[in-house]
Amino acid sequence: MMSGRVHIPVICHIRKRGTEIRCTLSPTHKGDHRNPYARASWPRRAGETQTS
């Protein structure tokens, strides 16, 4: 049974709130999240993890 949590160790994968867009930067990136394919960026929230 899947828990609905996803861990992809090579990318950040944090979802932009209210969308299906996910961050494609490295998991250790600094600053805002970004997905260049969707041409989107959004601020990092305190305490975020890949399972957020």
PDB file of N, CA and C in Angstrom:
ATOM      1  N   MET A   1       0.842  -1.179   0.000  1.00  0.00           N
ATOM      2  CA  MET A   1       0.000   0.000   0.000  1.00  0.00           C
ATOM      3  C   MET A   1       0.888   1.243   0.000  1.00  0.00           C
ATOM      4  N   MET A   2       0.582   2.195  -0.872  1.00  0.00           N
ATOM      5  CA  MET A   2       1.383   3.421  -0.950  1.00  0.00           C
ATOM      6  C   MET A   2       0.864   4.451   0.039  1.00  0.00           C
ATOM      7  N   SER A   3       1.792   5.173   0.652  1.00  0.00           N
ATOM      8  CA  SER A   3       1.415   6.167   1.646  1.00  0.00           C
ATOM      9  C   SER A   3       1.094   7.522   1.027  1.00  0.00           C
ATOM     10  N   GLY A   4       1.354   7.695  -0.276  1.00  0.00           N
ATOM     11  CA  GLY A   4       1.116   8.976  -0.912  1.00  0.00           C
ATOM     12  C   GLY A   4       2.308   9.904  -0.817  1.00  0.00           C
ATOM     13  N   ARG A   5       3.358   9.483  -0.140  1.00  0.00           N
ATOM     14  CA  ARG A   5       4.569  10.296  -0.014  1.00  0.00           C
ATOM     15  C   ARG A   5       5.553   9.882  -1.090  1.00  0.00           C
ATOM     16  N   VAL A   6       6.255  10.859  -1.613  1.00  0.00           N
ATOM     17  CA  VAL A   6       7.226  10.600  -2.665  1.00  0.00           C
ATOM     18  C   VAL A   6       8.583  11.124  -2.226  1.00  0.00           C
ATOM     19  N   HIS A   7       9.610  10.336  -2.398  1.00  0.00           N
ATOM     20  CA  HIS A   7      10.972  10.797  -2.126  1.00  0.00           C
ATOM     21  C   HIS A   7      11.809  10.515  -3.361  1.00  0.00           C
ATOM     22  N   ILE A   8      12.233  11.582  -4.020  1.00  0.00           N
ATOM     23  CA  ILE A   8      13.118  11.457  -5.167  1.00  0.00           C
ATOM     24  C   ILE A   8      14.421  12.135  -4.763  1.00  0.00           C
ATOM     25  N   PRO A   9      15.467  11.369  -4.488  1.00  0.00           N
ATOM     26  CA  PRO A   9      16.674  11.923  -3.886  1.00  0.00           C
ATOM     27  C   PRO A   9      17.487  12.862  -4.770  1.00  0.00           C
ATOM     28  N   VAL A  10      17.275  12.903  -6.075  1.00  0.00           N
ATOM     29  CA  VAL A  10      18.104  13.730  -6.951  1.00  0.00           C
ATOM     30  C   VAL A  10      17.502  15.102  -7.252  1.00  0.00           C
ATOM     31  N   ILE A  11      16.241  15.340  -6.879  1.00  0.00           N
ATOM     32  CA  ILE A  11      15.630  16.665  -7.035  1.00  0.00           C
ATOM     33  C   ILE A  11      14.855  17.028  -5.780  1.00  0.00           C
ATOM     34  N   CYS A  12      14.618  18.316  -5.591  1.00  0.00           N
ATOM     35  CA  CYS A  12      13.910  18.819  -4.405  1.00  0.00           C
ATOM     36  C   CYS A  12      12.481  18.266  -4.323  1.00  0.00           C
ATOM     37  N   HIS A  13      11.719  18.393  -5.404  1.00  0.00           N
ATOM     38  CA  HIS A  13      10.383  17.802  -5.561  1.00  0.00           C
ATOM     39  C   HIS A  13       9.290  18.429  -4.685  1.00  0.00           C
ATOM     40  N   ILE A  14       9.528  19.605  -4.077  1.00  0.00           N
ATOM     41  CA  ILE A  14       8.493  20.285  -3.291  1.00  0.00           C
ATOM     42  C   ILE A  14       7.452  20.860  -4.237  1.00  0.00           C
ATOM     43  N   ARG A  15       6.186  20.619  -3.944  1.00  0.00           N
ATOM     44  CA  ARG A  15       5.083  21.081  -4.787  1.00  0.00           C
ATOM     45  C   ARG A  15       4.766  22.545  -4.529  1.00  0.00           C
ATOM     46  N   LYS A  16       4.494  23.275  -5.611  1.00  0.00           N
ATOM     47  CA  LYS A  16       4.003  24.647  -5.495  1.00  0.00           C
ATOM     48  C   LYS A  16       2.574  24.568  -4.979  1.00  0.00           C
ATOM     49  N   ARG A  17       2.286  25.250  -3.902  1.00  0.00           N
ATOM     50  CA  ARG A  17       0.984  25.176  -3.241  1.00  0.00           C
ATOM     51  C   ARG A  17      -0.149  25.444  -4.234  1.00  0.00           C
ATOM     52  N   GLY A  18      -1.145  24.568  -4.230  1.00  0.00           N
ATOM     53  CA  GLY A  18      -2.320  24.730  -5.078  1.00  0.00           C
ATOM     54  C   GLY A  18      -2.138  24.263  -6.509  1.00  0.00           C
ATOM     55  N   THR A  19      -0.978  23.653  -6.811  1.00  0.00           N
ATOM     56  CA  THR A  19      -0.719  23.173  -8.176  1.00  0.00           C
ATOM     57  C   THR A  19      -0.093  21.785  -8.124  1.00  0.00           C
ATOM     58  N   GLU A  20       0.158  21.233  -9.291  1.00  0.00           N
ATOM     59  CA  GLU A  20       0.878  19.967  -9.391  1.00  0.00           C
ATOM     60  C   GLU A  20       2.337  20.192  -9.767  1.00  0.00           C
ATOM     61  N   ILE A  21       2.753  21.456  -9.892  1.00  0.00           N
ATOM     62  CA  ILE A  21       4.119  21.794 -10.273  1.00  0.00           C
ATOM     63  C   ILE A  21       5.055  21.488  -9.107  1.00  0.00           C
ATOM     64  N   ARG A  22       6.184  20.840  -9.396  1.00  0.00           N
ATOM     65  CA  ARG A  22       7.167  20.494  -8.374  1.00  0.00           C
ATOM     66  C   ARG A  22       8.526  21.082  -8.719  1.00  0.00           C
ATOM     67  N   CYS A  23       9.302  21.380  -7.686  1.00  0.00           N
ATOM     68  CA  CYS A  23      10.637  21.944  -7.852  1.00  0.00           C
ATOM     69  C   CYS A  23      11.573  20.906  -8.463  1.00  0.00           C
ATOM     70  N   THR A  24      12.325  21.325  -9.470  1.00  0.00           N
ATOM     71  CA  THR A  24      13.254  20.412 -10.143  1.00  0.00           C
ATOM     72  C   THR A  24      14.713  20.718  -9.831  1.00  0.00           C
ATOM     73  N   LEU A  25      14.973  21.563  -8.836  1.00  0.00           N
ATOM     74  CA  LEU A  25      16.355  21.863  -8.446  1.00  0.00           C
ATOM     75  C   LEU A  25      16.916  20.733  -7.578  1.00  0.00           C
ATOM     76  N   SER A  26      18.211  20.796  -7.274  1.00  0.00           N
ATOM     77  CA  SER A  26      18.818  19.774  -6.419  1.00  0.00           C
ATOM     78  C   SER A  26      18.222  19.862  -5.015  1.00  0.00           C
ATOM     79  N   PRO A  27      18.226  18.777  -4.257  1.00  0.00           N
ATOM     80  CA  PRO A  27      17.604  18.780  -2.933  1.00  0.00           C
ATOM     81  C   PRO A  27      18.280  19.728  -1.938  1.00  0.00           C
ATOM     82  N   THR A  28      19.495  20.151  -2.200  1.00  0.00           N
ATOM     83  CA  THR A  28      20.215  21.036  -1.271  1.00  0.00           C
ATOM     84  C   THR A  28      20.246  22.484  -1.751  1.00  0.00           C
ATOM     85  N   HIS A  29      19.378  22.848  -2.705  1.00  0.00           N
ATOM     86  CA  HIS A  29      19.423  24.214  -3.245  1.00  0.00           C
ATOM     87  C   HIS A  29      19.085  25.243  -2.183  1.00  0.00           C
ATOM     88  N   LYS A  30      19.542  26.457  -2.417  1.00  0.00           N
ATOM     89  CA  LYS A  30      19.270  27.595  -1.533  1.00  0.00           C
ATOM     90  C   LYS A  30      18.252  28.494  -2.214  1.00  0.00           C
ATOM     91  N   GLY A  31      17.469  29.218  -1.447  1.00  0.00           N
ATOM     92  CA  GLY A  31      16.534  30.186  -2.018  1.00  0.00           C
ATOM     93  C   GLY A  31      15.240  29.575  -2.525  1.00  0.00           C
ATOM     94  N   ASP A  32      14.609  30.303  -3.434  1.00  0.00           N
ATOM     95  CA  ASP A  32      13.294  29.915  -3.940  1.00  0.00           C
ATOM     96  C   ASP A  32      13.319  28.592  -4.696  1.00  0.00           C
ATOM     97  N   HIS A  33      12.159  27.917  -4.693  1.00  0.00           N
ATOM     98  CA  HIS A  33      11.968  26.719  -5.507  1.00  0.00           C
ATOM     99  C   HIS A  33      11.762  27.155  -6.946  1.00  0.00           C
ATOM    100  N   ARG A  34      12.053  26.240  -7.885  1.00  0.00           N
ATOM    101  CA  ARG A  34      11.907  26.608  -9.291  1.00  0.00           C
ATOM    102  C   ARG A  34      11.664  25.378 -10.143  1.00  0.00           C
ATOM    103  N   ASN A  35      10.854  25.553 -11.161  1.00  0.00           N
ATOM    104  CA  ASN A  35      10.645  24.535 -12.181  1.00  0.00           C
ATOM    105  C   ASN A  35      10.755  25.246 -13.521  1.00  0.00           C
ATOM    106  N   PRO A  36      11.923  25.160 -14.186  1.00  0.00           N
ATOM    107  CA  PRO A  36      12.110  25.893 -15.434  1.00  0.00           C
ATOM    108  C   PRO A  36      11.206  25.403 -16.569  1.00  0.00           C
ATOM    109  N   TYR A  37      10.800  24.143 -16.551  1.00  0.00           N
ATOM    110  CA  TYR A  37       9.932  23.616 -17.607  1.00  0.00           C
ATOM    111  C   TYR A  37       8.559  24.273 -17.563  1.00  0.00           C
ATOM    112  N   ALA A  38       8.062  24.527 -16.362  1.00  0.00           N
ATOM    113  CA  ALA A  38       6.767  25.187 -16.188  1.00  0.00           C
ATOM    114  C   ALA A  38       6.926  26.706 -16.100  1.00  0.00           C
ATOM    115  N   ARG A  39       8.178  27.169 -16.136  1.00  0.00           N
ATOM    116  CA  ARG A  39       8.477  28.607 -16.000  1.00  0.00           C
ATOM    117  C   ARG A  39       7.851  29.180 -14.731  1.00  0.00           C
ATOM    118  N   ALA A  40       8.096  28.477 -13.628  1.00  0.00           N
ATOM    119  CA  ALA A  40       7.495  28.877 -12.350  1.00  0.00           C
ATOM    120  C   ALA A  40       8.554  28.881 -11.258  1.00  0.00           C
ATOM    121  N   SER A  41       8.401  29.794 -10.317  1.00  0.00           N
ATOM    122  CA  SER A  41       9.206  29.792  -9.100  1.00  0.00           C
ATOM    123  C   SER A  41       8.307  30.213  -7.948  1.00  0.00           C
ATOM    124  N   TRP A  42       8.666  29.809  -6.730  1.00  0.00           N
ATOM    125  CA  TRP A  42       7.866  30.132  -5.552  1.00  0.00           C
ATOM    126  C   TRP A  42       8.770  30.081  -4.330  1.00  0.00           C
ATOM    127  N   PRO A  43       8.402  30.825  -3.273  1.00  0.00           N
ATOM    128  CA  PRO A  43       9.271  30.916  -2.101  1.00  0.00           C
ATOM    129  C   PRO A  43       9.331  29.619  -1.293  1.00  0.00           C
ATOM    130  N   ARG A  44      10.476  29.418  -0.703  1.00  0.00           N
ATOM    131  CA  ARG A  44      10.656  28.292   0.210  1.00  0.00           C
ATOM    132  C   ARG A  44       9.998  28.650   1.536  1.00  0.00           C
ATOM    133  N   ARG A  45       9.217  27.740   2.086  1.00  0.00           N
ATOM    134  CA  ARG A  45       8.581  27.955   3.386  1.00  0.00           C
ATOM    135  C   ARG A  45       9.411  27.279   4.468  1.00  0.00           C
ATOM    136  N   ALA A  46       9.421  27.840   5.635  1.00  0.00           N
ATOM    137  CA  ALA A  46      10.175  27.290   6.757  1.00  0.00           C
ATOM    138  C   ALA A  46       9.714  25.856   7.066  1.00  0.00           C
ATOM    139  N   GLY A  47      10.657  24.968   7.281  1.00  0.00           N
ATOM    140  CA  GLY A  47      10.345  23.611   7.689  1.00  0.00           C
ATOM    141  C   GLY A  47       9.917  22.667   6.587  1.00  0.00           C
ATOM    142  N   GLU A  48      10.001  23.073   5.327  1.00  0.00           N
ATOM    143  CA  GLU A  48       9.573  22.197   4.234  1.00  0.00           C
ATOM    144  C   GLU A  48      10.494  20.992   4.095  1.00  0.00           C
ATOM    145  N   THR A  49       9.896  19.866   3.765  1.00  0.00           N
ATOM    146  CA  THR A  49      10.642  18.661   3.425  1.00  0.00           C
ATOM    147  C   THR A  49      10.001  18.086   2.176  1.00  0.00           C
ATOM    148  N   GLN A  50      10.620  17.078   1.599  1.00  0.00           N
ATOM    149  CA  GLN A  50      10.079  16.470   0.376  1.00  0.00           C
ATOM    150  C   GLN A  50       8.675  15.893   0.592  1.00  0.00           C
ATOM    151  N   THR A  51       8.316  15.578   1.800  1.00  0.00           N
ATOM    152  CA  THR A  51       7.016  14.984   2.051  1.00  0.00           C
ATOM    153  C   THR A  51       5.962  16.029   2.383  1.00  0.00           C
ATOM    154  N   SER A  52       6.299  17.326   2.201  1.00  0.00           N
ATOM    155  CA  SER A  52       5.326  18.397   2.494  1.00  0.00           C
ATOM    156  C   SER A  52       4.184  18.366   1.513  1.00  0.00           C
TER     157      SER A  52
END
